[in-house]
Structures are given as C-alpha cells and as structure tokens.
Amino acid sequence: MEIFSRQAVFKRLSLVPVFASVDGQEKYETKITTLENGLKVASQNKFGQFCTVGVLVNSGSRHETKYPSGIAHFLEKLAFSSTAQYGSKDEILLTLEKHGGICDCQTSRDTTMYAVSAEVKGLDTVVSLLSDAVLQPRLLDEEIEMTRMAVRFELEDLNMRPDPEPLLTEMIHAAAYRGNTVGLPRFCPGDNVDKIDKKVLHNYLRSYYCPERMVLAGVGIEHEQLVECARKHLLDVRPVWGESTPTNVDLSVAQYTGGIIKMEKDMSDVSLGPTPIPELTHIMIGLESCSFLEDDFIPFAVLNMMMGGGGSFSAGGPGKGMFTRLYLNVLNRHHWMYNATSYHHSYEDSGLLCIHASADPRQVREMVEIITREFIQMAGTMELERAKTQLKSMLMMNLESRPVIFEDVGRQVLSTGKRKLPHELCTLISNVTASDIKRVTTKMLRSKPAVAALGDLTELPSYEHIQAALSSKDGRLPRMYRLFR
C-alpha cells in the first residue's frame, strides 16, 4: 500500500492547509473591575460549561483582637444557612442542585471564602445566592446553637485525631506571633463557644464585611456577564447588620516574637487497631521568613521545595519529592524518624518557614539536633534546579483545576489588586539563584526560633539550647553532662 507524505496529499488535492493560531494571552488574562461601592470583580475565562464563582473577604482570625476569638470559625460553620431569600440550608442546596451546583465556605487566618461551582447558565442565581449568603444571613438562635455543637465536636476531634499537623500549626503560630494577628487562635477556644452570639457576630460583620474588603471572583465566565450580575446583586444591597463601619478595622501588623509552646500529652493510644501508629513525639521548629508581597517570597518558596520531605512510608519516585533534602539527609539516614516535612506559611506582613518532625519519645533530643542542623545547612544549594522545576510543575498542575484558579485569582486580587499570571511566576522561579537562597537563609537564621512540641517531652532540650544550636556554625545542641541518667 502506497504511503503519501502530508505535503504530497495537500499537493494532490491542491488544498492550502489552515493552521490554528494563538493570538497572545489576551483571552486568558485576569480582568478586574472595581464597582462604585469599592467591590472588586475579577474573572478568568476558561473553556467549559461549569464555572466557579465566589466572594472572598479580607477577614479571618487575625482580625479578632477586639472580639472573642473564634468568630471566623463560627462564620465558616454558619455559612449558607438561612438568609433573607432562602428559608433554610436545604432550600439553598435545592436551588443549587437545579444548576448542578455545590457550595462551600472556608476561613483561614486572613481570608474568608464563600464559593459556588455550578453551570454557567445559572450565573445570575449563583451571584444572587452568594450576595444573600454573605450580606443577608439570618443567624437564627437554633442555627447558632447547632454551630456551637459543631465547633465543640471539631475541637474534640482536633485533640483526638492521629494526624497532629493542624494542632501543631496552631501551636507554632501561637508561639511565633504570641498574642497578636496571625498568632491568634484559628479554632474557637472552648471558653468562647458560649460567648459568641448574634450581637457579637453582627458587631464583627459591621466592621469587616464591607464592599471595599471584598472581591467577587469567577472562573469560566465572561467578565462583562459577571460585572452585570455584581451590579444587580451586590451594588446597592444594605446588609442585615446595617451600615458598615470600616473605621473599626484592626490594622495591626504581625509582630514576630518567637518562643515555645509545649503540650504534654499521652500519645500511646492515639490510633488503636490491628496496625496502630507507634507512640510519637512531634516537634515543629520555625523561623521568620517574609510576606507574600516581598520579592523574597519566591526564593523562600524554592527553599521550601528544596527541603520538601514527608512521611517515612511515602512511596514514589522523584516526582513525589524523594530527592528533597529532608528525604536524603534525614529520613534515608535515620530509620527511626517517622516524619520530616517542611512548611511555608506566608501572610501580607510576615511569614514562617518550619520543619515538622516526629519520632519515638526517647529520641527527641537527637531529632531536634537533626532539624537544627538542617536549618543551618539550608544555605547550601544542592538540588536547586530540581526544586525550581518541581515548584513550576506543581504550580502549573494545580492551576489546571478550576477551583484552584478561582482561589488564586481571588486571593491575589484581594491582597494586591492585581494578579500575576502563571508564566510570570514561572519566570520569577527560574530567576532564583544560589546567592538568593544563601541570602534568604542567612536573613531567616537571624530570627528567634518558634517551637511547638506535642507528646512525651521528657527528652526535649530547653528553648535556650535550641536557640543556641540555631546560632551555632554546625547546628549542634550544647553538650549536656549528667552523672546519672
């Protein structure tokens, strides 16, 4: 059988091939419009019949200085309950179901996010529903009582779950920013559960839920269409709590203090069953990094990727981070280490880079020394190119998901008023050099450590010894001499 080349086929049929052309980035850039009341509308078009739309509010646990801690936690649980337009949560869910939609609310230390994913055809209904859920919640007594039960259950669960990471993250923030902004509790303290009522919530909402502190973000819809819906449902709406008073907003800047928070706890029966988790002591050590608005944010993100880490039983190859430093230097060399993972938390005015490690309670001192040595050796640039490539690939893979694009658009526009596109971020990552890594590491090691410790802490070195190790050249703890052990 005769096989023709593509050119020969075109020649025979005397057809001129038509190639698809790409006319730059215009169609995929994030469009932003600010309405007359200060509300920003941001959108990113994406092919498909479904869209993700939501309202992000510059409000979280860091803003609760003048209020009982736990309001953001309560608001997260109360979201999408009865409103002026909808009699119950079930009515909201049924309305969304007609458009194949789902809703969710998440709060962090600095942002509250109300989001809906639904068919593009139902955009008007979705924006109307979001406006109602954010600005017109009824906050009925029975709903607040149900929320109190849900919060109490979550607090119990937090102390009982085998994975201590959420609790340790809470503790390390409290140690690093003692009594201020991002160091305030993200989960409602048990003593405050009965103090939070409709009046307290309305006082808080009056200050923080004002249009200039909000962004309506959408992915998968035309910008003009979203702006039109925003004008219709969010422009001249009077919130149920009355006029906003943004003058009462807490503008405190995060003050990094460093320090230690310890929680002695029996971890021997955390996970019972046929293959119980062994008794472990968990340590998290952190140092101040930088805010996400600073240029050093990208080098810190690369540094966090270089450290990487994970659990000692994680399966997988290079793509899973098996060549990161905490695998190569810690988990592969010390068989008794159960976990070693690096985390980077960044906010608009500060940041925290920390390493979480867990091991048998008898080996806590050795484990702490291994972590302090890793901090001291961070300035080395082993595997820098791999870390940069891994960070870029993770960024691009995550931004294939519509809800992730939505969160990225919303958070960036809320904090900076604009959005850096993925290709811009990739260029910034590619430009990180070995000297950038050395510079940010040196700067970070000048700060006082923040330490969180959970479990049997008999062998835990003192805070002063951990601080001395992080100020030394080799990261070793000061020697201790005991006559009797």
Short mmCIF file of C-alpha atoms in Angstrom, two decimals:
data_model
loop_
_atom_site.label_atom_id
_atom_site.label_comp_id
_atom_site.label_asym_id
_atom_site.label_seq_id
_atom_site.Cartn_x
_atom_site.Cartn_y
_atom_site.Cartn_z
CA MET A 1 0.00 0.00 0.00
CA GLU A 2 1.40 3.38 -1.01
CA ILE A 3 2.01 5.84 1.82
CA PHE A 4 1.90 9.53 0.94
CA SER A 5 3.61 12.29 2.84
CA ARG A 6 1.39 15.09 4.18
CA GLN A 7 2.78 17.57 1.63
CA ALA A 8 2.07 15.12 -1.23
CA VAL A 9 -1.55 14.72 -0.09
CA PHE A 10 -2.04 18.51 0.03
CA LYS A 11 -0.38 18.82 -3.42
CA ARG A 12 -2.64 16.19 -4.96
CA LEU A 13 -5.78 17.68 -3.51
CA SER A 14 -4.40 21.18 -4.20
CA LEU A 15 -5.61 22.31 -0.75
CA VAL A 16 -3.98 25.00 1.35
CA PRO A 17 -3.61 23.80 4.95
CA VAL A 18 -5.19 26.04 7.62
CA PHE A 19 -3.29 26.16 10.91
CA ALA A 20 -4.75 27.21 14.26
CA SER A 21 -3.23 30.42 15.52
CA VAL A 22 -2.86 31.73 19.06
CA ASP A 23 -3.35 35.48 19.41
CA GLY A 24 -1.34 36.08 22.55
CA GLN A 25 -2.57 35.90 26.15
CA GLU A 26 -5.46 38.40 25.84
CA LYS A 27 -8.30 35.89 26.13
CA TYR A 28 -6.87 34.32 29.26
CA GLU A 29 -5.73 37.33 31.26
CA THR A 30 -7.49 38.10 34.51
CA LYS A 31 -9.88 41.02 34.07
CA ILE A 32 -10.60 43.27 37.05
CA THR A 33 -13.31 45.91 37.50
CA THR A 34 -13.92 48.00 40.64
CA LEU A 35 -17.58 48.92 41.24
CA GLU A 36 -18.74 52.29 42.62
CA ASN A 37 -19.02 50.89 46.17
CA GLY A 38 -15.40 49.62 46.16
CA LEU A 39 -16.14 45.93 45.47
CA LYS A 40 -13.66 44.36 43.03
CA VAL A 41 -14.91 41.95 40.37
CA ALA A 42 -12.21 39.65 38.94
CA SER A 43 -12.63 36.92 36.35
CA GLN A 44 -10.61 34.44 34.34
CA ASN A 45 -12.27 32.83 31.35
CA LYS A 46 -11.84 29.06 30.96
CA PHE A 47 -13.50 26.77 28.47
CA GLY A 48 -16.27 24.54 29.85
CA GLN A 49 -19.93 24.53 30.82
CA PHE A 50 -19.26 24.87 34.56
CA CYS A 51 -17.92 27.87 36.46
CA THR A 52 -16.65 28.58 39.98
CA VAL A 53 -17.79 31.89 41.46
CA GLY A 54 -17.33 33.20 44.96
CA VAL A 55 -16.86 36.11 47.34
CA LEU A 56 -13.57 36.49 49.19
CA VAL A 57 -13.49 38.75 52.24
CA ASN A 58 -10.41 40.25 53.88
CA SER A 59 -11.46 38.81 57.24
CA GLY A 60 -10.10 35.99 59.36
CA SER A 61 -8.93 35.00 62.82
CA ARG A 62 -6.10 37.59 62.70
CA HIS A 63 -8.72 40.38 62.86
CA GLU A 64 -10.29 39.22 66.14
CA THR A 65 -8.13 41.31 68.51
CA LYS A 66 -11.09 43.35 69.80
CA TYR A 67 -13.53 40.41 69.76
CA PRO A 68 -13.71 36.96 71.36
CA SER A 69 -11.51 34.57 69.34
CA GLY A 70 -13.48 32.09 67.24
CA ILE A 71 -15.80 34.40 65.25
CA ALA A 72 -14.26 33.37 61.90
CA HIS A 73 -14.65 29.70 62.91
CA PHE A 74 -18.35 30.31 63.70
CA LEU A 75 -18.95 32.20 60.43
CA GLU A 76 -17.43 29.31 58.46
CA LYS A 77 -19.87 26.87 60.05
CA LEU A 78 -22.86 29.25 59.71
CA ALA A 79 -22.24 29.95 56.00
CA PHE A 80 -25.04 29.11 53.54
CA SER A 81 -27.62 28.75 56.33
CA SER A 82 -31.00 30.56 56.15
CA THR A 83 -30.96 34.04 54.58
CA ALA A 84 -33.48 36.79 53.75
CA GLN A 85 -34.30 34.99 50.48
CA TYR A 86 -33.90 31.31 51.50
CA GLY A 87 -35.64 29.75 54.49
CA SER A 88 -33.03 27.08 55.21
CA LYS A 89 -29.78 25.49 54.09
CA ASP A 90 -31.82 22.80 52.31
CA GLU A 91 -33.52 25.46 50.16
CA ILE A 92 -30.10 26.81 49.14
CA LEU A 93 -28.85 23.32 48.26
CA LEU A 94 -32.00 22.54 46.24
CA THR A 95 -31.63 25.81 44.30
CA LEU A 96 -28.02 24.97 43.50
CA GLU A 97 -28.95 21.41 42.55
CA LYS A 98 -31.06 22.73 39.67
CA HIS A 99 -27.83 24.09 38.18
CA GLY A 100 -25.68 21.09 39.15
CA GLY A 101 -24.06 23.25 41.83
CA ILE A 102 -22.29 22.82 45.16
CA CYS A 103 -21.27 25.42 47.76
CA ASP A 104 -18.52 25.71 50.37
CA CYS A 105 -17.08 28.21 52.83
CA GLN A 106 -13.51 28.20 54.15
CA THR A 107 -11.77 30.55 56.54
CA SER A 108 -8.06 30.99 57.07
CA ARG A 109 -6.13 33.38 59.32
CA ASP A 110 -6.58 36.28 56.91
CA THR A 111 -9.34 35.40 54.39
CA THR A 112 -12.92 34.10 54.34
CA MET A 113 -14.05 32.50 51.10
CA TYR A 114 -17.64 31.70 50.03
CA ALA A 115 -17.60 29.68 46.80
CA VAL A 116 -20.09 28.01 44.45
CA SER A 117 -19.40 25.74 41.46
CA ALA A 118 -22.33 25.44 39.06
CA GLU A 119 -23.41 25.53 35.42
CA VAL A 120 -22.60 28.78 33.60
CA LYS A 121 -26.32 29.14 32.72
CA GLY A 122 -27.14 29.61 36.41
CA LEU A 123 -24.71 32.51 36.97
CA ASP A 124 -27.40 35.05 37.90
CA THR A 125 -28.91 32.68 40.50
CA VAL A 126 -25.45 31.90 41.87
CA VAL A 127 -24.41 35.56 42.36
CA SER A 128 -27.81 36.36 43.89
CA LEU A 129 -27.39 33.43 46.30
CA LEU A 130 -23.82 34.48 47.20
CA SER A 131 -24.97 38.05 47.88
CA ASP A 132 -27.69 36.71 50.18
CA ALA A 133 -25.39 34.27 52.00
CA VAL A 134 -22.69 36.90 52.64
CA LEU A 135 -24.79 40.02 53.34
CA GLN A 136 -28.22 38.77 54.47
CA PRO A 137 -27.73 35.74 56.78
CA ARG A 138 -30.50 35.37 59.36
CA LEU A 139 -28.21 33.88 62.07
CA LEU A 140 -31.15 32.29 63.90
CA ASP A 141 -30.73 31.16 67.52
CA GLU A 142 -31.17 27.48 66.59
CA GLU A 143 -28.51 27.82 63.84
CA ILE A 144 -26.06 29.39 66.30
CA GLU A 145 -26.78 26.59 68.79
CA MET A 146 -26.14 23.93 66.11
CA THR A 147 -22.89 25.73 65.24
CA ARG A 148 -21.82 25.64 68.91
CA MET A 149 -22.29 21.84 68.85
CA ALA A 150 -20.34 21.55 65.57
CA VAL A 151 -17.47 23.69 66.93
CA ARG A 152 -17.28 21.66 70.18
CA PHE A 153 -17.16 18.43 68.17
CA GLU A 154 -14.40 19.83 65.93
CA LEU A 155 -12.33 20.89 68.96
CA GLU A 156 -12.65 17.37 70.45
CA ASP A 157 -11.72 15.83 67.11
CA LEU A 158 -8.69 18.13 66.79
CA ASN A 159 -7.23 16.77 70.03
CA MET A 160 -8.01 13.13 69.23
CA ARG A 161 -7.02 12.69 65.57
CA PRO A 162 -3.84 10.69 64.82
CA ASP A 163 -2.53 13.41 62.48
CA PRO A 164 -1.38 16.24 64.79
CA GLU A 165 -0.43 18.63 61.96
CA PRO A 166 -3.43 21.05 62.34
CA LEU A 167 -2.85 21.27 66.10
CA LEU A 168 0.91 21.80 65.68
CA THR A 169 0.31 24.51 63.05
CA GLU A 170 -1.97 26.26 65.55
CA MET A 171 0.69 25.95 68.28
CA ILE A 172 3.62 27.16 66.12
CA HIS A 173 1.65 30.28 65.08
CA ALA A 174 0.79 31.00 68.72
CA ALA A 175 4.50 30.64 69.62
CA ALA A 176 5.80 32.71 66.68
CA TYR A 177 3.30 35.59 66.97
CA ARG A 178 2.42 35.48 70.66
CA GLY A 179 -0.92 37.19 71.30
CA ASN A 180 -1.13 39.13 68.03
CA THR A 181 -2.60 38.91 64.48
CA VAL A 182 -1.76 35.54 62.87
CA GLY A 183 -0.87 34.14 66.32
CA LEU A 184 -4.49 34.42 67.46
CA PRO A 185 -6.32 31.06 67.51
CA ARG A 186 -7.89 29.96 64.21
CA PHE A 187 -10.17 27.50 66.01
CA CYS A 188 -12.62 28.84 68.56
CA PRO A 189 -11.24 28.29 72.12
CA GLY A 190 -13.57 26.15 74.23
CA ASP A 191 -14.20 29.01 76.70
CA ASN A 192 -15.53 31.27 73.93
CA VAL A 193 -18.08 28.88 72.41
CA ASP A 194 -20.94 30.21 74.60
CA LYS A 195 -19.81 33.86 74.38
CA ILE A 196 -20.37 34.18 70.62
CA ASP A 197 -23.96 35.15 69.75
CA LYS A 198 -25.83 37.11 67.08
CA LYS A 199 -24.93 40.50 68.61
CA VAL A 200 -21.18 39.71 68.69
CA LEU A 201 -21.30 38.39 65.11
CA HIS A 202 -23.17 41.50 63.84
CA ASN A 203 -20.64 43.83 65.53
CA TYR A 204 -17.80 41.99 63.80
CA LEU A 205 -19.55 41.79 60.40
CA ARG A 206 -20.34 45.53 60.54
CA SER A 207 -16.59 46.29 60.61
CA TYR A 208 -15.18 43.67 58.24
CA TYR A 209 -17.86 42.70 55.71
CA CYS A 210 -17.81 45.95 53.69
CA PRO A 211 -17.54 46.08 49.85
CA GLU A 212 -14.01 47.58 49.77
CA ARG A 213 -12.75 44.50 51.67
CA MET A 214 -14.37 42.05 49.21
CA VAL A 215 -13.68 40.50 45.81
CA LEU A 216 -16.23 38.71 43.64
CA ALA A 217 -14.09 36.25 41.69
CA GLY A 218 -15.19 33.94 38.88
CA VAL A 219 -13.54 31.34 36.66
CA GLY A 220 -15.15 30.02 33.47
CA ILE A 221 -17.40 33.01 32.74
CA GLU A 222 -17.36 36.17 30.62
CA HIS A 223 -16.18 39.20 32.59
CA GLU A 224 -18.97 41.52 31.38
CA GLN A 225 -21.58 38.98 32.46
CA LEU A 226 -20.09 38.73 35.97
CA VAL A 227 -19.87 42.54 36.32
CA GLU A 228 -23.53 42.83 35.25
CA CYS A 229 -24.59 40.28 37.91
CA ALA A 230 -22.43 42.05 40.54
CA ARG A 231 -24.09 45.41 39.76
CA LYS A 232 -27.51 43.79 40.03
CA HIS A 233 -26.98 41.84 43.28
CA LEU A 234 -24.06 43.41 45.17
CA LEU A 235 -24.05 47.14 44.39
CA ASP A 236 -26.90 48.70 46.40
CA VAL A 237 -27.54 45.97 48.96
CA ARG A 238 -27.95 47.02 52.59
CA PRO A 239 -26.52 44.28 54.82
CA VAL A 240 -28.74 42.81 57.54
CA TRP A 241 -26.43 44.30 60.24
CA GLY A 242 -26.87 47.85 58.94
CA GLU A 243 -24.31 50.29 57.59
CA SER A 244 -20.68 49.17 57.55
CA THR A 245 -18.18 50.88 59.87
CA PRO A 246 -14.78 50.11 58.28
CA THR A 247 -13.15 52.63 60.66
CA ASN A 248 -13.17 49.91 63.35
CA VAL A 249 -10.95 47.58 61.28
CA ASP A 250 -7.86 46.30 63.11
CA LEU A 251 -4.81 47.25 61.02
CA SER A 252 -2.18 45.72 63.33
CA VAL A 253 0.98 44.49 61.61
CA ALA A 254 2.12 40.97 62.57
CA GLN A 255 4.82 41.12 65.28
CA TYR A 256 7.11 38.08 65.17
CA THR A 257 8.09 37.20 68.77
CA GLY A 258 9.42 33.63 68.63
CA GLY A 259 9.03 31.39 71.67
CA ILE A 260 7.95 27.90 72.66
CA ILE A 261 4.59 26.25 73.30
CA LYS A 262 4.57 22.77 74.83
CA MET A 263 1.70 20.35 75.25
CA GLU A 264 2.44 17.26 77.35
CA LYS A 265 0.13 14.55 76.06
CA ASP A 266 -0.13 10.77 76.20
CA MET A 267 0.11 9.71 72.54
CA SER A 268 0.32 5.95 73.21
CA ASP A 269 -3.34 5.26 72.33
CA VAL A 270 -3.89 7.80 69.52
CA SER A 271 -4.50 5.13 66.89
CA LEU A 272 -5.56 1.70 68.11
CA GLY A 273 -6.33 -1.21 65.80
CA PRO A 274 -4.60 -4.08 64.00
CA THR A 275 -1.68 -1.81 62.95
CA PRO A 276 -1.57 1.03 65.49
CA ILE A 277 0.70 4.04 64.97
CA PRO A 278 3.59 3.84 67.45
CA GLU A 279 3.78 6.40 70.26
CA LEU A 280 5.43 9.50 68.82
CA THR A 281 6.56 12.93 69.99
CA HIS A 282 6.00 15.73 67.47
CA ILE A 283 8.24 18.78 67.19
CA MET A 284 7.84 21.78 64.90
CA ILE A 285 10.59 24.40 64.67
CA GLY A 286 10.03 27.58 62.67
CA LEU A 287 11.86 30.80 61.76
CA GLU A 288 10.52 34.07 60.34
CA SER A 289 10.56 34.18 56.52
CA CYS A 290 8.79 37.02 54.65
CA SER A 291 5.41 38.28 53.46
CA PHE A 292 3.98 37.14 50.11
CA LEU A 293 4.20 40.76 48.91
CA GLU A 294 8.02 40.81 49.14
CA ASP A 295 10.43 39.82 46.34
CA ASP A 296 11.99 37.21 48.64
CA PHE A 297 8.74 35.22 48.70
CA ILE A 298 9.74 33.28 45.55
CA PRO A 299 13.24 32.27 46.86
CA PHE A 300 11.57 31.14 50.11
CA ALA A 301 9.07 29.05 48.10
CA VAL A 302 12.00 27.43 46.24
CA LEU A 303 13.82 26.84 49.55
CA ASN A 304 10.72 25.16 51.00
CA MET A 305 10.58 22.94 47.89
CA MET A 306 14.28 22.04 48.27
CA MET A 307 13.65 20.93 51.87
CA GLY A 308 10.44 19.05 50.94
CA GLY A 309 10.19 15.87 52.98
CA GLY A 310 7.21 13.76 54.01
CA GLY A 311 6.45 10.53 55.86
CA SER A 312 8.93 7.69 56.11
CA PHE A 313 6.46 5.33 54.39
CA SER A 314 5.70 7.55 51.40
CA ALA A 315 6.02 5.59 48.16
CA GLY A 316 7.03 7.07 44.83
CA GLY A 317 9.93 8.42 42.82
CA PRO A 318 11.48 11.83 42.17
CA GLY A 319 8.14 13.48 41.38
CA LYS A 320 6.99 12.75 44.93
CA GLY A 321 9.93 14.62 46.37
CA MET A 322 12.22 11.66 47.15
CA PHE A 323 15.24 13.81 46.21
CA THR A 324 14.40 16.65 48.60
CA ARG A 325 16.84 17.30 51.43
CA LEU A 326 14.65 16.06 54.25
CA TYR A 327 14.42 12.70 52.48
CA LEU A 328 18.10 12.46 51.51
CA ASN A 329 19.61 13.84 54.73
CA VAL A 330 17.07 12.85 57.34
CA LEU A 331 14.60 10.05 56.51
CA ASN A 332 17.05 7.98 54.44
CA ARG A 333 19.80 8.21 57.08
CA HIS A 334 17.81 7.90 60.31
CA HIS A 335 15.46 4.92 60.12
CA TRP A 336 13.81 5.81 63.45
CA MET A 337 12.50 9.18 62.15
CA TYR A 338 8.81 8.77 61.37
CA ASN A 339 8.26 12.05 59.56
CA ALA A 340 10.14 15.19 58.47
CA THR A 341 8.29 17.80 56.42
CA SER A 342 8.90 21.44 55.57
CA TYR A 343 6.05 24.00 55.51
CA HIS A 344 5.93 27.65 54.47
CA HIS A 345 3.13 29.89 55.78
CA SER A 346 3.05 33.38 54.29
CA TYR A 347 0.84 36.39 55.04
CA GLU A 348 0.64 40.01 53.87
CA ASP A 349 3.09 41.25 56.52
CA SER A 350 5.13 38.23 57.69
CA GLY A 351 5.83 34.56 57.09
CA LEU A 352 7.02 31.40 58.80
CA LEU A 353 9.14 28.55 57.42
CA CYS A 354 9.03 25.50 59.66
CA ILE A 355 10.02 21.83 59.80
CA HIS A 356 7.76 19.26 61.45
CA ALA A 357 9.41 16.05 62.67
CA SER A 358 8.19 13.07 64.70
CA ALA A 359 9.97 10.16 66.35
CA ASP A 360 9.96 7.89 69.40
CA PRO A 361 9.87 9.97 72.65
CA ARG A 362 13.30 8.55 73.70
CA GLN A 363 14.97 10.09 70.65
CA VAL A 364 13.55 13.61 70.84
CA ARG A 365 16.88 15.27 71.68
CA GLU A 366 18.60 13.63 68.69
CA MET A 367 15.65 14.52 66.44
CA VAL A 368 15.78 18.22 67.46
CA GLU A 369 19.52 18.32 66.71
CA ILE A 370 18.96 16.80 63.25
CA ILE A 371 16.38 19.53 62.50
CA THR A 372 18.59 22.39 63.78
CA ARG A 373 21.48 21.03 61.64
CA GLU A 374 19.19 21.04 58.58
CA PHE A 375 18.30 24.68 59.24
CA ILE A 376 21.98 25.64 59.44
CA GLN A 377 22.78 23.73 56.22
CA MET A 378 19.87 25.29 54.29
CA ALA A 379 22.22 27.83 52.66
CA GLY A 380 23.69 25.01 50.54
CA THR A 381 22.28 24.82 47.02
CA MET A 382 22.15 21.07 46.45
CA GLU A 383 19.25 20.13 44.12
CA LEU A 384 18.37 23.81 43.42
CA GLU A 385 17.45 23.25 39.74
CA ARG A 386 15.33 20.21 40.59
CA ALA A 387 13.47 22.20 43.27
CA LYS A 388 12.77 25.06 40.82
CA THR A 389 11.49 22.64 38.16
CA GLN A 390 9.37 20.79 40.74
CA LEU A 391 7.86 24.06 42.03
CA LYS A 392 7.00 25.19 38.48
CA SER A 393 5.42 21.85 37.58
CA MET A 394 3.42 21.79 40.84
CA LEU A 395 2.21 25.36 40.19
CA MET A 396 1.13 24.55 36.62
CA MET A 397 -0.54 21.25 37.57
CA ASN A 398 -2.50 22.87 40.42
CA LEU A 399 -3.63 25.70 38.15
CA GLU A 400 -5.32 23.24 35.81
CA SER A 401 -8.08 22.87 38.39
CA ARG A 402 -10.90 25.43 38.18
CA PRO A 403 -11.43 25.84 41.98
CA VAL A 404 -7.67 26.39 42.44
CA ILE A 405 -7.62 29.08 39.71
CA PHE A 406 -10.60 30.70 41.46
CA GLU A 407 -8.80 30.80 44.81
CA ASP A 408 -5.61 32.09 43.19
CA VAL A 409 -7.45 34.89 41.33
CA GLY A 410 -9.47 35.86 44.42
CA ARG A 411 -6.58 35.88 46.91
CA GLN A 412 -4.17 37.77 44.64
CA VAL A 413 -6.74 40.45 43.71
CA LEU A 414 -7.85 40.78 47.36
CA SER A 415 -4.30 41.35 48.63
CA THR A 416 -2.63 43.22 45.72
CA GLY A 417 -5.44 44.47 43.46
CA LYS A 418 -3.96 42.56 40.50
CA ARG A 419 -2.94 39.03 39.50
CA LYS A 420 0.43 37.64 38.45
CA LEU A 421 -0.16 35.05 35.74
CA PRO A 422 1.44 31.58 35.94
CA HIS A 423 4.02 32.29 33.21
CA GLU A 424 5.17 35.40 35.16
CA LEU A 425 5.57 33.32 38.33
CA CYS A 426 7.50 30.65 36.39
CA THR A 427 9.92 33.33 35.13
CA LEU A 428 10.45 34.56 38.71
CA ILE A 429 11.10 30.98 39.88
CA SER A 430 13.59 30.39 37.03
CA ASN A 431 15.48 33.56 38.03
CA VAL A 432 16.18 32.35 41.60
CA THR A 433 19.94 31.84 42.06
CA ALA A 434 22.12 30.10 44.62
CA SER A 435 23.03 33.51 46.11
CA ASP A 436 19.28 34.25 46.64
CA ILE A 437 18.94 31.03 48.65
CA LYS A 438 22.02 31.88 50.75
CA ARG A 439 20.76 35.43 51.34
CA VAL A 440 17.25 34.46 52.50
CA THR A 441 18.60 31.64 54.68
CA THR A 442 21.08 33.98 56.41
CA LYS A 443 18.31 36.53 56.99
CA MET A 444 15.97 33.84 58.37
CA LEU A 445 18.56 32.40 60.78
CA ARG A 446 18.85 35.81 62.47
CA SER A 447 15.31 35.48 63.89
CA LYS A 448 14.43 33.81 67.18
CA PRO A 449 13.05 30.28 66.71
CA ALA A 450 9.41 29.39 67.28
CA VAL A 451 8.95 25.88 68.73
CA ALA A 452 5.85 23.71 69.16
CA ALA A 453 6.16 20.37 70.99
CA LEU A 454 3.45 17.75 71.47
CA GLY A 455 3.58 14.38 73.26
CA ASP A 456 6.01 12.94 75.82
CA LEU A 457 8.51 15.81 76.26
CA THR A 458 10.86 14.29 78.86
CA GLU A 459 13.85 14.40 76.48
CA LEU A 460 13.03 17.79 74.90
CA PRO A 461 16.00 20.20 75.01
CA SER A 462 15.37 23.63 76.56
CA TYR A 463 14.35 26.55 74.34
CA GLU A 464 17.70 28.25 75.11
CA HIS A 465 19.59 25.17 73.86
CA ILE A 466 17.54 25.10 70.61
CA GLN A 467 18.24 28.81 70.14
CA ALA A 468 21.97 28.25 70.78
CA ALA A 469 22.04 25.40 68.22
CA LEU A 470 20.45 27.64 65.56
CA SER A 471 23.03 30.36 66.30
CA SER A 472 25.99 27.96 66.04
CA LYS A 473 28.00 27.07 62.93
CA ASP A 474 27.08 23.38 62.81
CA GLY A 475 23.58 23.38 64.37
CA ARG A 476 24.58 21.09 67.24
CA LEU A 477 22.90 21.35 70.62
CA PRO A 478 25.14 22.31 73.58
CA ARG A 479 26.55 19.17 75.25
CA MET A 480 24.89 18.09 78.48
CA TYR A 481 26.78 16.15 81.12
CA ARG A 482 24.82 14.09 83.56
CA LEU A 483 26.15 11.99 86.42
CA PHE A 484 23.03 9.83 86.40
CA ARG A 485 20.69 9.08 83.52
#
